[in-house]
Amino acid sequence: IAGITQAPTSQILAAGRRMTLRCTQDMRHNAMYWYRQDLGLGLRLIHYSNTAGTTGKGEVPDGYSVSRANTDDFPLTLASAVPSQTSVYFCASSEGTSGGADTQYFGPGTRLTVL
Amino acid sequence: GQNIDQPTEMTATEGAIVQINCTYQTSGFNGLFWYQQHAGEAPTFLSYNVLDGLEEKGRFSSFLSRSKGYSYLLLKELQMKDSASYLCVFMDSNYQLIWGAGTKLIIKP
C-alpha cells in the first residue's frame, strides 16, 4: 500500500517556466489538499478538493492551479514560476467526513527551487 | 483574526517529560490536532481533541481547554527519536485547518 505519493521529489526550475507537481493517493479518500511549507511559518493551504470534480481556493492560491479529474490524482500547476514560490510542497488527503477528526495524511513532499 | 502561538524551540533530556504549549485565537472552533514532523519528512497525525480534557495515547497525551483557547502536548519517557517538530493545528468554523509554525523539540542524551 503506497498511501500518498508525490513527484518529483525535488526540482530546480527557471523563473517563468511552467511546472506541474503530481500527487496520487490509493486510499480512496474524498478530499485532497496542497500545502506549502516555508521556514518559520505554518503550513499554508494553496488549494483543496472536497471530492472529485470540485476544487476550492485556500489561503495562498495566487499563481497556482489544480484539477481533480478523478479520486486518486490532484496535480498542482505553476503556470509561470517565480522565486517566491520556492518552498516545500506537501500534498495531503483525508476521508473528507464533515466535521470531526478528519485526519489528513501527507505525501513525502516536493522541494521546489525557482531561480 | 485567527492565530496560533507555540514556542519556536524546546530542549529536553532523554527519559524526561516535556510539555509543549499552544494557544489559539479563533471565532469558531471544531477541534485541535497535534502533528509530528521529523526533519525533511511529512507531518504525521498524533492526536485530536474536540472536548475539554486530557486524551492519553501511550507516551503522548494531549490536553484541551476551549474556554482558555489552550492546548498542550505532553511527552513522557522521552526517546531520541522524539526529536522533531510538533505542530499545533486547529479546525475553524469552516472545517479548515489553521497550522501553527511548530515547536522544534531537541532531545539531549
Short mmCIF file of C-alpha atoms in Angstrom, two decimals:
data_model
loop_
_atom_site.label_atom_id
_atom_site.label_comp_id
_atom_site.label_asym_id
_atom_site.label_seq_id
_atom_site.Cartn_x
_atom_site.Cartn_y
_atom_site.Cartn_z
CA ILE A 1 0.00 0.00 0.00
CA ALA A 2 1.64 3.24 -1.15
CA GLY A 3 -0.68 5.69 0.58
CA ILE A 4 0.05 9.03 -1.00
CA THR A 5 2.89 9.73 -3.41
CA GLN A 6 4.32 12.89 -4.89
CA ALA A 7 6.60 13.55 -7.85
CA PRO A 8 9.15 14.86 -8.34
CA THR A 9 10.98 14.65 -5.01
CA SER A 10 12.83 17.83 -5.79
CA GLN A 11 13.15 20.21 -8.72
CA ILE A 12 15.15 23.28 -9.67
CA LEU A 13 13.22 25.47 -12.07
CA ALA A 14 13.98 28.63 -14.01
CA ALA A 15 11.66 31.56 -13.36
CA GLY A 16 8.91 31.84 -15.94
CA ARG A 17 8.74 28.10 -16.61
CA ARG A 18 5.61 26.04 -16.19
CA MET A 19 5.69 23.17 -13.70
CA THR A 20 3.23 20.51 -12.57
CA LEU A 21 3.65 18.74 -9.25
CA ARG A 22 1.98 15.36 -9.20
CA CYS A 23 0.08 13.77 -6.32
CA THR A 24 -1.62 10.39 -6.24
CA GLN A 25 -3.37 8.57 -3.40
CA ASP A 26 -4.64 4.99 -3.28
CA MET A 27 -6.76 5.25 -0.13
CA ARG A 28 -9.94 6.27 -2.00
CA HIS A 29 -10.08 9.44 0.06
CA ASN A 30 -12.61 12.04 -0.99
CA ALA A 31 -10.65 15.14 -0.02
CA MET A 32 -7.21 16.25 -1.16
CA TYR A 33 -5.09 19.28 -0.35
CA TRP A 34 -1.98 21.14 -1.45
CA TYR A 35 0.12 23.00 1.13
CA ARG A 36 3.35 24.90 1.04
CA GLN A 37 5.72 24.95 4.00
CA ASP A 38 8.19 27.78 4.46
CA LEU A 39 10.71 28.24 7.26
CA GLY A 40 9.19 29.84 10.34
CA LEU A 41 5.63 29.61 9.05
CA GLY A 42 2.87 27.09 9.50
CA LEU A 43 1.65 25.01 6.60
CA ARG A 44 -0.41 27.20 4.28
CA LEU A 45 -3.22 25.79 2.19
CA ILE A 46 -2.97 26.55 -1.53
CA HIS A 47 -5.94 24.67 -2.99
CA TYR A 48 -8.17 21.84 -1.91
CA SER A 49 -10.73 19.44 -3.34
CA ASN A 50 -13.56 18.00 -1.26
CA THR A 51 -14.45 15.43 -3.91
CA ALA A 52 -13.58 14.51 -7.48
CA GLY A 53 -14.69 17.20 -9.91
CA THR A 54 -14.60 20.06 -7.40
CA THR A 55 -11.80 22.35 -6.22
CA GLY A 56 -11.52 25.35 -3.93
CA LYS A 57 -9.05 28.09 -3.10
CA GLY A 58 -7.08 28.05 0.11
CA GLU A 59 -5.14 30.75 1.88
CA VAL A 60 -2.47 31.34 -0.83
CA PRO A 61 -3.90 30.32 -4.23
CA ASP A 62 -2.38 33.01 -6.48
CA GLY A 63 -0.01 31.65 -9.11
CA TYR A 64 -1.26 28.07 -8.69
CA SER A 65 -3.99 25.98 -10.28
CA VAL A 66 -5.32 22.49 -9.62
CA SER A 67 -7.62 19.95 -11.18
CA ARG A 68 -9.38 16.87 -9.82
CA ALA A 69 -10.45 14.72 -12.74
CA ASN A 70 -10.67 11.56 -10.61
CA THR A 71 -10.48 10.44 -6.99
CA ASP A 72 -6.81 9.47 -7.00
CA ASP A 73 -4.97 12.35 -8.68
CA PHE A 74 -4.63 16.00 -7.70
CA PRO A 75 -1.93 17.80 -9.71
CA LEU A 76 -0.73 21.31 -8.83
CA THR A 77 0.42 23.57 -11.66
CA LEU A 78 2.56 26.67 -11.51
CA ALA A 79 1.80 28.45 -14.78
CA SER A 80 4.82 30.77 -14.67
CA ALA A 81 7.09 30.11 -11.71
CA VAL A 82 8.54 32.96 -9.63
CA PRO A 83 11.29 32.82 -6.97
CA SER A 84 8.76 33.41 -4.15
CA GLN A 85 7.30 30.01 -5.00
CA THR A 86 10.47 28.34 -3.75
CA SER A 87 9.17 26.11 -0.98
CA VAL A 88 8.42 22.57 0.11
CA TYR A 89 5.08 21.44 -1.25
CA PHE A 90 3.01 18.80 0.53
CA CYS A 91 0.00 17.01 -0.84
CA ALA A 92 -2.43 15.51 1.66
CA SER A 93 -5.66 13.56 1.62
CA SER A 94 -8.44 12.75 4.07
CA GLU A 95 -11.66 10.79 4.08
CA GLY A 96 -13.50 14.08 3.87
CA THR A 97 -16.06 13.40 6.58
CA SER A 98 -17.93 16.56 7.50
CA GLY A 99 -16.83 17.63 10.95
CA GLY A 100 -14.96 15.55 13.46
CA ALA A 101 -11.41 14.29 13.32
CA ASP A 102 -10.90 14.23 9.57
CA THR A 103 -7.25 13.25 9.81
CA GLN A 104 -5.05 14.32 6.95
CA TYR A 105 -2.37 12.01 5.55
CA PHE A 106 0.60 13.59 3.87
CA GLY A 107 2.80 12.72 0.95
CA PRO A 108 6.58 12.94 1.28
CA GLY A 109 6.77 16.43 -0.21
CA THR A 110 8.36 18.11 -3.22
CA ARG A 111 11.20 20.55 -2.65
CA LEU A 112 10.95 23.21 -5.36
CA THR A 113 13.57 25.87 -6.04
CA VAL A 114 12.81 28.65 -8.51
CA LEU A 115 15.82 30.60 -9.72
CA GLY B 1 -8.46 37.12 13.16
CA GLN B 2 -7.24 33.59 13.72
CA ASN B 3 -3.87 32.86 15.26
CA ILE B 4 -1.84 30.09 16.87
CA ASP B 5 1.10 30.58 19.21
CA GLN B 6 3.57 27.91 20.25
CA PRO B 7 7.24 28.11 21.31
CA THR B 8 9.75 28.02 18.50
CA GLU B 9 12.12 25.58 20.14
CA MET B 10 12.45 23.50 23.31
CA THR B 11 15.18 21.25 24.67
CA ALA B 12 14.70 18.24 26.95
CA THR B 13 16.65 15.28 28.25
CA GLU B 14 16.22 11.66 27.21
CA GLY B 15 13.93 9.86 29.66
CA ALA B 16 12.34 13.08 30.95
CA ILE B 17 8.90 14.64 30.43
CA VAL B 18 8.22 17.71 28.30
CA GLN B 19 5.08 19.80 27.81
CA ILE B 20 4.61 21.79 24.62
CA ASN B 21 2.02 24.54 24.97
CA CYS B 22 -0.19 26.03 22.29
CA THR B 23 -2.64 28.94 22.46
CA TYR B 24 -5.06 29.88 19.75
CA GLN B 25 -7.49 32.66 18.89
CA THR B 26 -10.42 31.89 16.64
CA SER B 27 -14.02 32.95 16.14
CA GLY B 28 -15.11 29.34 15.61
CA PHE B 29 -13.65 26.03 16.71
CA ASN B 30 -14.14 22.44 15.61
CA GLY B 31 -11.22 20.65 17.19
CA LEU B 32 -7.48 20.73 17.75
CA PHE B 33 -4.84 18.43 16.29
CA TRP B 34 -1.22 17.74 17.06
CA TYR B 35 1.09 16.51 14.30
CA GLN B 36 4.68 15.36 14.48
CA GLN B 37 7.16 16.24 11.74
CA HIS B 38 10.69 14.87 11.61
CA ALA B 39 13.22 16.97 9.72
CA GLY B 40 12.84 16.56 5.98
CA GLU B 41 9.72 14.42 6.31
CA ALA B 42 5.96 14.85 6.10
CA PRO B 43 3.76 15.65 9.12
CA THR B 44 2.10 12.65 10.76
CA PHE B 45 -1.02 12.68 12.95
CA LEU B 46 -0.60 12.37 16.72
CA SER B 47 -3.83 13.40 18.40
CA TYR B 48 -7.21 15.13 18.14
CA ASN B 49 -9.19 16.90 20.89
CA VAL B 50 -12.62 18.42 20.47
CA LEU B 51 -13.83 18.32 24.09
CA ASP B 52 -12.09 19.72 27.16
CA GLY B 53 -9.78 17.39 28.98
CA LEU B 54 -6.90 15.04 28.56
CA GLU B 55 -6.53 12.40 25.84
CA GLU B 56 -3.85 9.80 26.52
CA LYS B 57 -2.20 7.66 23.88
CA GLY B 58 0.81 5.74 25.10
CA ARG B 59 3.68 8.07 25.94
CA PHE B 60 1.86 11.03 24.39
CA SER B 61 -1.08 12.95 25.91
CA SER B 62 -2.92 16.00 24.63
CA PHE B 63 -4.99 18.44 26.67
CA LEU B 64 -7.57 20.99 25.59
CA SER B 65 -9.30 23.90 27.31
CA ARG B 66 -11.71 25.53 24.87
CA SER B 67 -12.61 28.39 27.23
CA LYS B 68 -8.94 29.34 27.55
CA GLY B 69 -8.01 28.69 23.91
CA TYR B 70 -5.22 26.47 25.18
CA SER B 71 -3.80 23.06 24.47
CA TYR B 72 -0.67 21.17 25.40
CA LEU B 73 1.09 18.06 24.21
CA LEU B 74 2.79 16.03 26.94
CA LEU B 75 5.55 13.61 26.02
CA LYS B 76 6.75 11.14 28.66
CA GLU B 77 9.82 8.93 28.81
CA LEU B 78 11.45 10.90 26.04
CA GLN B 79 13.43 9.00 23.45
CA MET B 80 15.97 10.33 20.97
CA LYS B 81 13.54 9.55 18.14
CA ASP B 82 11.13 12.10 19.62
CA SER B 83 13.39 14.85 18.31
CA ALA B 84 11.09 16.51 15.80
CA SER B 85 8.83 19.48 15.27
CA TYR B 86 5.38 19.35 16.86
CA LEU B 87 2.66 21.21 15.03
CA CYS B 88 -0.43 22.57 16.78
CA VAL B 89 -3.39 22.82 14.39
CA PHE B 90 -6.95 23.92 14.97
CA MET B 91 -10.00 23.42 12.81
CA ASP B 92 -12.04 26.57 12.35
CA SER B 93 -15.76 27.01 11.92
CA ASN B 94 -15.45 26.22 8.18
CA TYR B 95 -13.58 22.97 8.99
CA GLN B 96 -10.39 24.43 7.54
CA LEU B 97 -7.12 23.64 9.34
CA ILE B 98 -5.06 26.53 10.69
CA TRP B 99 -1.49 25.43 11.27
CA GLY B 100 0.98 26.72 13.83
CA ALA B 101 4.62 27.17 12.82
CA GLY B 102 5.63 24.26 15.06
CA THR B 103 7.85 23.69 18.07
CA LYS B 104 11.22 22.13 17.37
CA LEU B 105 11.97 19.69 20.18
CA ILE B 106 15.61 18.79 20.74
CA ILE B 107 16.32 15.74 22.89
CA LYS B 108 19.72 15.51 24.55
CA PRO B 109 21.24 12.30 25.98
#
